[in-house]
């Protein structure tokens, strides 16, 4: 039985498994900021309505300028997308019939979008650290390498020094590097590769606004790279690709410094508490720097039973069946409000007690 390739939209998981969906469900498979969108969104919501009566700015203003300012780059080096997902879809065409390297387990859209354009994909499996020698060997034959940092689903933050090494080696071998920083907001802007882009014109950094600002329904993301690459991506984007409400709200979101600080602090606290709980029950936990973490049961042969038990209790974890290298034996949990994390721990405790040999 194949399960959906993405988290969120929990009803699909219940439908596929034929499990009755309880009235109340907490979707831990989703990994957006549990604190919800910044408060100004609700407060000013009515004022956004008038934006729908005219066409939006084709370049994504006012967000384009706000993102450029936020990162200290020129507007010509930024492209706004209808979510980072649209940027990936548009980028994939750039590598049509070429050769790409993807480091797994990771976000499935890299492979999905590249496959549409008949890209020859070389997979590298790396859960705990980047295998630098293997990566360098593959770069010599590749046109592009995709790296998710911090990685989804493991939460692993590859050292910036390793990424610089890879970028330099790739530059020498005319290979581009796509760095997905969709979850970097939960770490520290100082960890971003954006400040190094001038040195590495072969690197494209992709960012998402939907995770940190809890606006996945609005769709907003962007990429920063050298001007030629940005023009090339733009040439394949539909006109008016980003909507006026998203770009207006997105520009305001970037001013929310205090909100970001609270979100980072909260995610860290929830992650540490949950990590401690998992270790108490002898689970293996992957060290994560972001707002989700990945774990495995002490005996992973019980994984399916455990997953379905929690579904029946209304707790939806992210299965890892489509994550190469994790093969369904791990679970990803997005951090939620304190009471929801406590409820998950309560249900898991019951399962652990009933299956104490597992
Ligand atoms: C690593 C990663 N990058 C990008 C995206 C897409 O983000 P967006 O909502 O901006 O399209 C996701 C969504 O889950 C993701 O996990």
Coordinates of C-alpha atoms and ligand atoms in Angstrom, one line a residue:
X1 CA 0.0 0.0 0.0
X2 CA 1.7 3.2 -1.1
X3 CA 1.2 6.2 1.2
X4 CA 1.1 9.9 0.1
X5 CA 4.5 11.4 -0.8
X6 CA 4.1 14.5 1.3
X7 CA 3.1 15.3 4.8
X8 CA -0.1 17.4 5.6
X9 CA -3.5 16.7 4.2
X10 CA -3.9 13.8 6.7
X11 CA -7.2 12.5 5.3
X12 CA -5.2 11.0 2.4
X13 CA -3.3 8.7 4.8
X14 CA -6.5 7.6 6.5
X15 CA -8.2 6.9 3.1
X16 CA -5.2 4.9 1.8
X17 CA -5.0 2.7 4.9
X18 CA -8.8 2.3 5.3
X19 CA -8.6 3.7 8.9
X20 CA -11.6 5.8 10.1
X21 CA -10.4 9.3 10.7
X22 CA -11.2 10.4 14.3
X23 CA -13.1 13.7 14.7
X24 CA -10.1 15.3 16.2
X25 CA -6.8 14.8 14.5
X26 CA -3.4 16.4 15.2
X27 CA -1.3 16.4 12.1
X28 CA 2.3 16.0 13.2
X29 CA 3.3 15.2 9.6
X30 CA 3.1 18.9 8.8
X31 CA 6.1 20.9 9.7
X32 CA 5.1 24.5 9.6
X33 CA 5.5 26.8 12.7
X34 CA 2.9 25.7 15.3
X35 CA 2.6 29.3 16.6
X36 CA 0.5 30.2 13.5
X37 CA 0.9 33.1 11.2
X38 CA 2.1 36.4 12.7
X39 CA -0.8 38.2 14.4
X40 CA -0.9 41.1 11.9
X41 CA -2.3 38.7 9.2
X42 CA -5.6 38.3 11.0
X43 CA -5.7 41.9 12.3
X44 CA -5.3 43.3 8.8
X45 CA -7.0 40.6 6.8
X46 CA -9.9 42.7 5.6
X47 CA -7.5 45.2 4.2
X48 CA -6.1 42.6 1.8
X49 CA -9.4 41.9 0.1
X50 CA -9.1 44.9 -2.2
X51 CA -5.8 43.5 -3.5
X52 CA -7.7 40.8 -5.5
X53 CA -9.5 43.3 -7.7
X54 CA -6.3 44.1 -9.7
X55 CA -3.5 42.0 -11.2
X56 CA -0.5 41.4 -9.0
X57 CA 2.9 42.7 -9.8
X58 CA 4.5 40.3 -12.3
X59 CA 7.8 40.3 -10.4
X60 CA 6.2 39.7 -7.0
X61 CA 6.5 43.2 -5.5
X62 CA 6.4 44.3 -2.8
X63 CA 7.9 41.0 -1.7
X64 CA 10.7 41.0 -4.2
X65 CA 12.2 44.2 -2.8
X66 CA 11.6 43.1 0.8
X67 CA 13.4 39.8 0.3
X68 CA 16.3 41.5 -1.5
X69 CA 16.6 44.0 1.4
X70 CA 16.3 41.3 4.0
X71 CA 19.3 39.4 2.5
X72 CA 21.2 42.5 1.4
X73 CA 21.2 41.5 -2.3
X74 CA 20.0 43.3 -5.4
X75 CA 16.5 42.7 -6.7
X76 CA 17.9 41.3 -9.9
X77 CA 19.3 38.4 -8.0
X78 CA 15.9 37.3 -6.6
X79 CA 13.0 35.4 -8.1
X80 CA 9.7 35.1 -6.3
X81 CA 7.8 31.8 -6.6
X82 CA 4.3 30.5 -5.8
X83 CA 6.0 28.6 -3.0
X84 CA 9.5 27.2 -3.2
X85 CA 7.8 24.3 -4.9
X86 CA 7.2 26.4 -8.0
X87 CA 10.8 27.5 -8.0
X88 CA 11.9 23.8 -8.0
X89 CA 9.4 23.0 -10.8
X90 CA 10.9 25.8 -12.9
X91 CA 14.5 25.0 -12.1
X92 CA 14.1 21.4 -13.2
X93 CA 13.6 22.4 -16.8
X94 CA 17.1 24.0 -16.7
X95 CA 18.6 20.5 -16.4
X96 CA 16.5 18.8 -19.1
X97 CA 18.3 15.6 -20.4
X98 CA 21.3 16.5 -18.2
X99 CA 22.7 14.8 -15.1
X100 CA 21.8 15.6 -11.5
X101 CA 22.9 14.3 -8.1
X102 CA 20.4 14.1 -5.2
X103 CA 21.5 13.4 -1.6
X104 CA 18.8 11.3 0.1
X105 CA 16.8 10.9 2.2
X106 CA 15.3 14.3 1.3
X107 CA 12.4 16.3 0.0
X108 CA 10.8 14.3 -2.8
X109 CA 10.1 17.3 -5.1
X110 CA 13.6 17.4 -6.4
X111 CA 13.3 14.0 -7.9
X112 CA 9.7 14.5 -9.0
X113 CA 10.4 17.7 -10.9
X114 CA 13.6 16.5 -12.5
X115 CA 12.0 13.2 -13.6
X116 CA 9.5 15.2 -15.7
X117 CA 12.4 16.5 -17.8
X118 CA 14.2 13.2 -18.2
X119 CA 17.1 14.1 -16.1
X120 CA 19.6 11.3 -15.3
X121 CA 19.6 11.2 -11.5
X122 CA 22.4 9.8 -9.4
X123 CA 21.4 9.1 -5.8
X124 CA 23.7 9.3 -2.8
X125 CA 22.4 8.1 0.5
X126 CA 23.7 10.0 3.5
X127 CA 21.8 10.2 6.8
X128 CA 24.3 11.5 9.4
X129 CA 27.0 13.3 7.4
X130 CA 27.9 14.3 3.8
X131 CA 30.1 11.7 2.2
X132 CA 32.5 14.3 0.7
X133 CA 34.6 12.0 -1.5
X134 CA 31.6 10.3 -3.0
X135 CA 29.9 13.7 -3.6
X136 CA 33.0 15.1 -5.3
X137 CA 33.3 12.0 -7.6
X138 CA 29.7 12.4 -8.7
X139 CA 30.0 16.2 -9.2
X140 CA 32.7 15.6 -11.9
X141 CA 30.0 14.1 -14.1
X142 CA 27.0 16.1 -13.0
X143 CA 25.3 19.4 -14.1
X144 CA 23.6 20.0 -10.8
X145 CA 23.6 18.8 -7.2
X146 CA 20.6 19.3 -4.8
X147 CA 21.3 19.7 -1.1
X148 CA 18.7 20.4 1.5
X149 CA 20.1 22.3 4.4
X150 CA 18.8 21.8 7.1
X151 CA 17.6 18.5 5.6
X152 CA 14.0 17.4 5.5
X153 CA 13.3 14.8 7.0
X154 CA 16.4 14.3 9.1
X155 CA 16.8 17.9 10.5
X156 CA 20.6 17.5 9.8
X157 CA 22.5 20.7 9.2
X158 CA 25.5 20.0 7.0
X159 CA 28.5 22.1 8.1
X160 CA 28.8 25.3 6.1
X161 CA 32.4 24.5 5.5
X162 CA 31.4 21.3 3.7
X163 CA 28.9 23.2 1.5
X164 CA 31.6 25.7 0.6
X165 CA 33.9 22.8 -0.3
X166 CA 31.2 21.3 -2.5
X167 CA 30.4 24.6 -4.1
X168 CA 34.1 25.2 -4.9
X169 CA 34.5 21.8 -6.4
X170 CA 31.3 22.1 -8.3
X171 CA 32.4 25.5 -9.7
X172 CA 35.6 23.9 -11.0
X173 CA 33.6 21.2 -12.7
X174 CA 30.8 23.5 -14.1
X175 CA 28.2 21.9 -11.9
X176 CA 25.5 24.0 -10.3
X177 CA 24.5 23.6 -6.6
X178 CA 20.9 24.0 -5.5
X179 CA 20.7 24.6 -1.8
X180 CA 17.3 24.3 -0.3
X181 CA 17.2 26.5 2.8
X182 CA 13.4 26.1 3.3
X183 CA 14.0 25.4 7.1
X184 CA 17.0 27.7 7.7
X185 CA 14.8 30.3 9.3
X186 CA 14.5 28.0 12.3
X187 CA 18.3 28.0 12.7
X188 CA 20.2 31.3 12.2
X189 CA 20.6 33.5 9.2
X190 CA 24.3 33.4 9.9
X191 CA 24.2 29.8 8.7
X192 CA 22.8 30.8 5.3
X193 CA 24.9 30.4 2.2
X194 CA 23.4 33.6 0.7
X195 CA 26.2 35.9 1.9
X196 CA 28.7 33.6 0.0
X197 CA 26.8 33.7 -3.3
X198 CA 29.0 36.4 -4.9
X199 CA 31.9 34.0 -4.5
X200 CA 29.9 31.1 -6.0
X201 CA 27.9 32.1 -9.1
X202 CA 27.1 28.4 -9.6
X203 CA 25.0 28.2 -6.4
X204 CA 21.2 28.8 -6.2
X205 CA 19.7 29.2 -2.8
X206 CA 16.0 28.4 -2.5
X207 CA 13.9 29.7 0.4
X208 CA 10.3 29.2 1.5
X209 CA 8.1 31.6 3.4
X210 CA 5.6 29.0 4.3
X211 CA 7.4 27.1 7.1
X212 CA 8.5 29.9 9.5
X213 CA 5.5 32.1 8.9
X214 CA 2.9 29.3 8.9
X215 CA 1.4 30.4 5.6
X216 CA 1.6 27.3 3.4
X217 CA -1.9 28.0 2.1
X218 CA -0.8 31.4 0.7
X219 CA 2.1 29.9 -1.3
X220 CA 5.3 32.0 -1.3
X221 CA 8.9 31.2 -1.8
X222 CA 12.0 32.6 -3.6
X223 CA 15.4 31.9 -4.9
X224 CA 18.6 33.9 -4.9
X225 CA 21.4 33.4 -7.4
X226 CA 23.4 35.2 -10.0
X227 CA 21.4 37.4 -12.4
X228 CA 21.8 35.2 -15.4
X229 CA 20.3 32.2 -13.6
X230 CA 17.5 34.3 -12.2
X231 CA 16.6 35.5 -15.7
X232 CA 16.6 32.0 -17.0
X233 CA 14.3 30.8 -14.2
X234 CA 12.1 33.8 -14.7
X235 CA 11.7 33.0 -18.4
X236 CA 10.0 29.8 -17.5
X237 CA 7.7 31.1 -14.8
X238 CA 4.1 32.0 -15.6
X239 CA 3.4 35.7 -15.7
X240 CA 1.6 36.9 -12.4
X241 CA 2.8 33.6 -10.8
X242 CA 2.6 35.0 -7.2
X243 CA -0.6 36.4 -5.9
X244 CA -0.9 39.9 -4.4
X245 CA -2.1 38.8 -0.9
X246 CA 0.9 36.5 -0.5
X247 CA 3.5 39.1 -1.7
X248 CA 2.0 41.8 0.5
X249 CA 1.8 39.6 3.6
X250 CA 5.2 38.1 2.8
X251 CA 6.9 41.6 2.7
X252 CA 5.4 42.3 6.2
X253 CA 6.4 38.9 7.6
X254 CA 10.1 39.7 6.9
X255 CA 9.8 42.6 9.4
X256 CA 8.7 40.2 12.2
X257 CA 12.0 39.8 14.1
X258 CA 10.5 39.1 17.4
X259 CA 8.1 36.5 16.0
X260 CA 11.0 34.7 14.4
X261 CA 12.9 34.7 17.7
X262 CA 9.9 33.2 19.5
X263 CA 9.4 30.5 16.9
X264 CA 13.1 29.4 17.0
X265 CA 13.0 29.4 20.8
X266 CA 9.8 27.4 21.0
X267 CA 10.8 24.9 18.3
X268 CA 14.0 24.2 20.2
X269 CA 12.2 23.7 23.5
X270 CA 9.6 21.3 22.0
X271 CA 12.3 19.4 20.2
X272 CA 14.5 19.0 23.2
X273 CA 11.6 17.8 25.4
X274 CA 10.4 15.4 22.8
X275 CA 13.9 14.1 22.2
X276 CA 14.3 13.4 25.9
X277 CA 11.0 11.5 25.9
X278 CA 12.0 9.4 22.9
X279 CA 15.4 8.6 24.4
X280 CA 13.7 7.5 27.6
X281 CA 11.9 4.9 25.6
X282 CA 15.1 3.8 23.9
X283 CA 14.2 5.2 20.5
X284 CA 17.0 6.3 18.1
X285 CA 16.7 10.0 17.4
X286 CA 18.4 11.9 14.6
X287 CA 19.9 15.2 15.9
X288 CA 17.8 18.0 14.4
X289 CA 18.3 21.7 14.3
X290 CA 14.9 22.6 13.1
X291 CA 11.2 22.3 13.9
X292 CA 10.8 18.6 13.3
X293 CA 12.7 15.5 14.2
X294 CA 13.1 12.0 13.0
X295 CA 13.1 8.9 15.2
X296 CA 13.1 5.1 15.0
X297 CA 11.5 2.6 17.4
X298 CA 13.9 0.4 19.5
X299 CA 12.5 -2.5 17.3
X300 CA 11.5 -1.1 13.9
X301 CA 9.6 -4.2 12.9
X302 CA 6.7 -2.7 14.9
X303 CA 6.8 0.5 12.9
X304 CA 3.6 -0.2 10.9
X305 CA 1.6 -1.2 14.0
X306 CA 2.8 1.8 15.9
X307 CA 2.0 4.2 13.0
X308 CA -1.6 2.8 12.6
X309 CA -2.2 2.8 16.4
X310 CA -1.4 6.5 16.5
X311 CA -3.5 7.2 13.5
X312 CA -6.5 5.5 15.2
X313 CA -5.8 7.8 18.2
X314 CA -5.8 10.9 15.9
X315 CA -2.0 11.5 15.9
X316 CA -0.7 11.6 12.4
X317 CA 3.1 11.1 12.1
X318 CA 5.0 11.5 8.9
X319 CA 5.8 8.0 7.5
X320 CA 9.1 7.7 5.7
X321 CA 8.2 5.1 3.1
X322 CA 9.1 7.3 0.2
X323 CA 12.3 8.7 1.8
X324 CA 15.2 6.7 0.3
X325 CA 17.5 5.4 3.1
X326 CA 14.7 5.5 5.7
X327 CA 12.4 3.1 4.1
X328 CA 9.4 3.6 6.3
X329 CA 11.3 2.5 9.4
X330 CA 11.6 6.1 10.8
X331 CA 9.0 8.7 11.6
X332 CA 9.2 12.5 11.3
X333 CA 7.3 14.6 13.9
X334 CA 6.7 18.3 13.3
X335 CA 6.7 20.3 16.6
X336 CA 3.3 21.4 17.7
X337 CA 1.8 23.3 20.6
X338 CA 2.8 22.1 24.1
X339 CA -0.6 20.5 24.8
X340 CA -0.5 18.6 21.5
X341 CA 3.1 17.4 22.1
X342 CA 1.9 16.2 25.5
X343 CA -1.0 14.3 24.0
X344 CA 1.3 12.6 21.5
X345 CA 3.6 11.5 24.3
X346 CA 0.6 10.2 26.3
X347 CA -0.6 8.1 23.4
X348 CA 2.9 6.9 22.6
X349 CA 3.5 6.0 26.3
X350 CA 0.4 3.8 26.2
X351 CA 1.6 2.1 23.1
X352 CA 5.1 1.6 24.6
X353 CA 3.6 0.1 27.8
X354 CA 1.4 -2.3 25.8
X355 CA 4.2 -3.3 23.6
X356 CA 7.0 -3.3 26.2
X357 CA 9.1 -5.9 24.3
X358 CA 9.2 -3.7 21.2
Ligands
LIG1 C1 12.7 21.0 2.2 C2 11.5 21.6 1.5 N1 11.7 22.5 0.6 C3 10.7 23.2 0.0 C4 9.4 22.9 0.3 C5 8.3 23.6 -0.4 O1 7.9 24.8 0.3 P1 6.8 25.7 -0.2 O2 5.6 25.5 0.7 O3 7.4 27.1 -0.1 O4 6.5 25.4 -1.6 C6 9.1 22.0 1.3 C7 7.7 21.6 1.7 O5 7.4 20.7 2.4 C8 10.2 21.3 1.9 O6 10.0 20.4 2.9

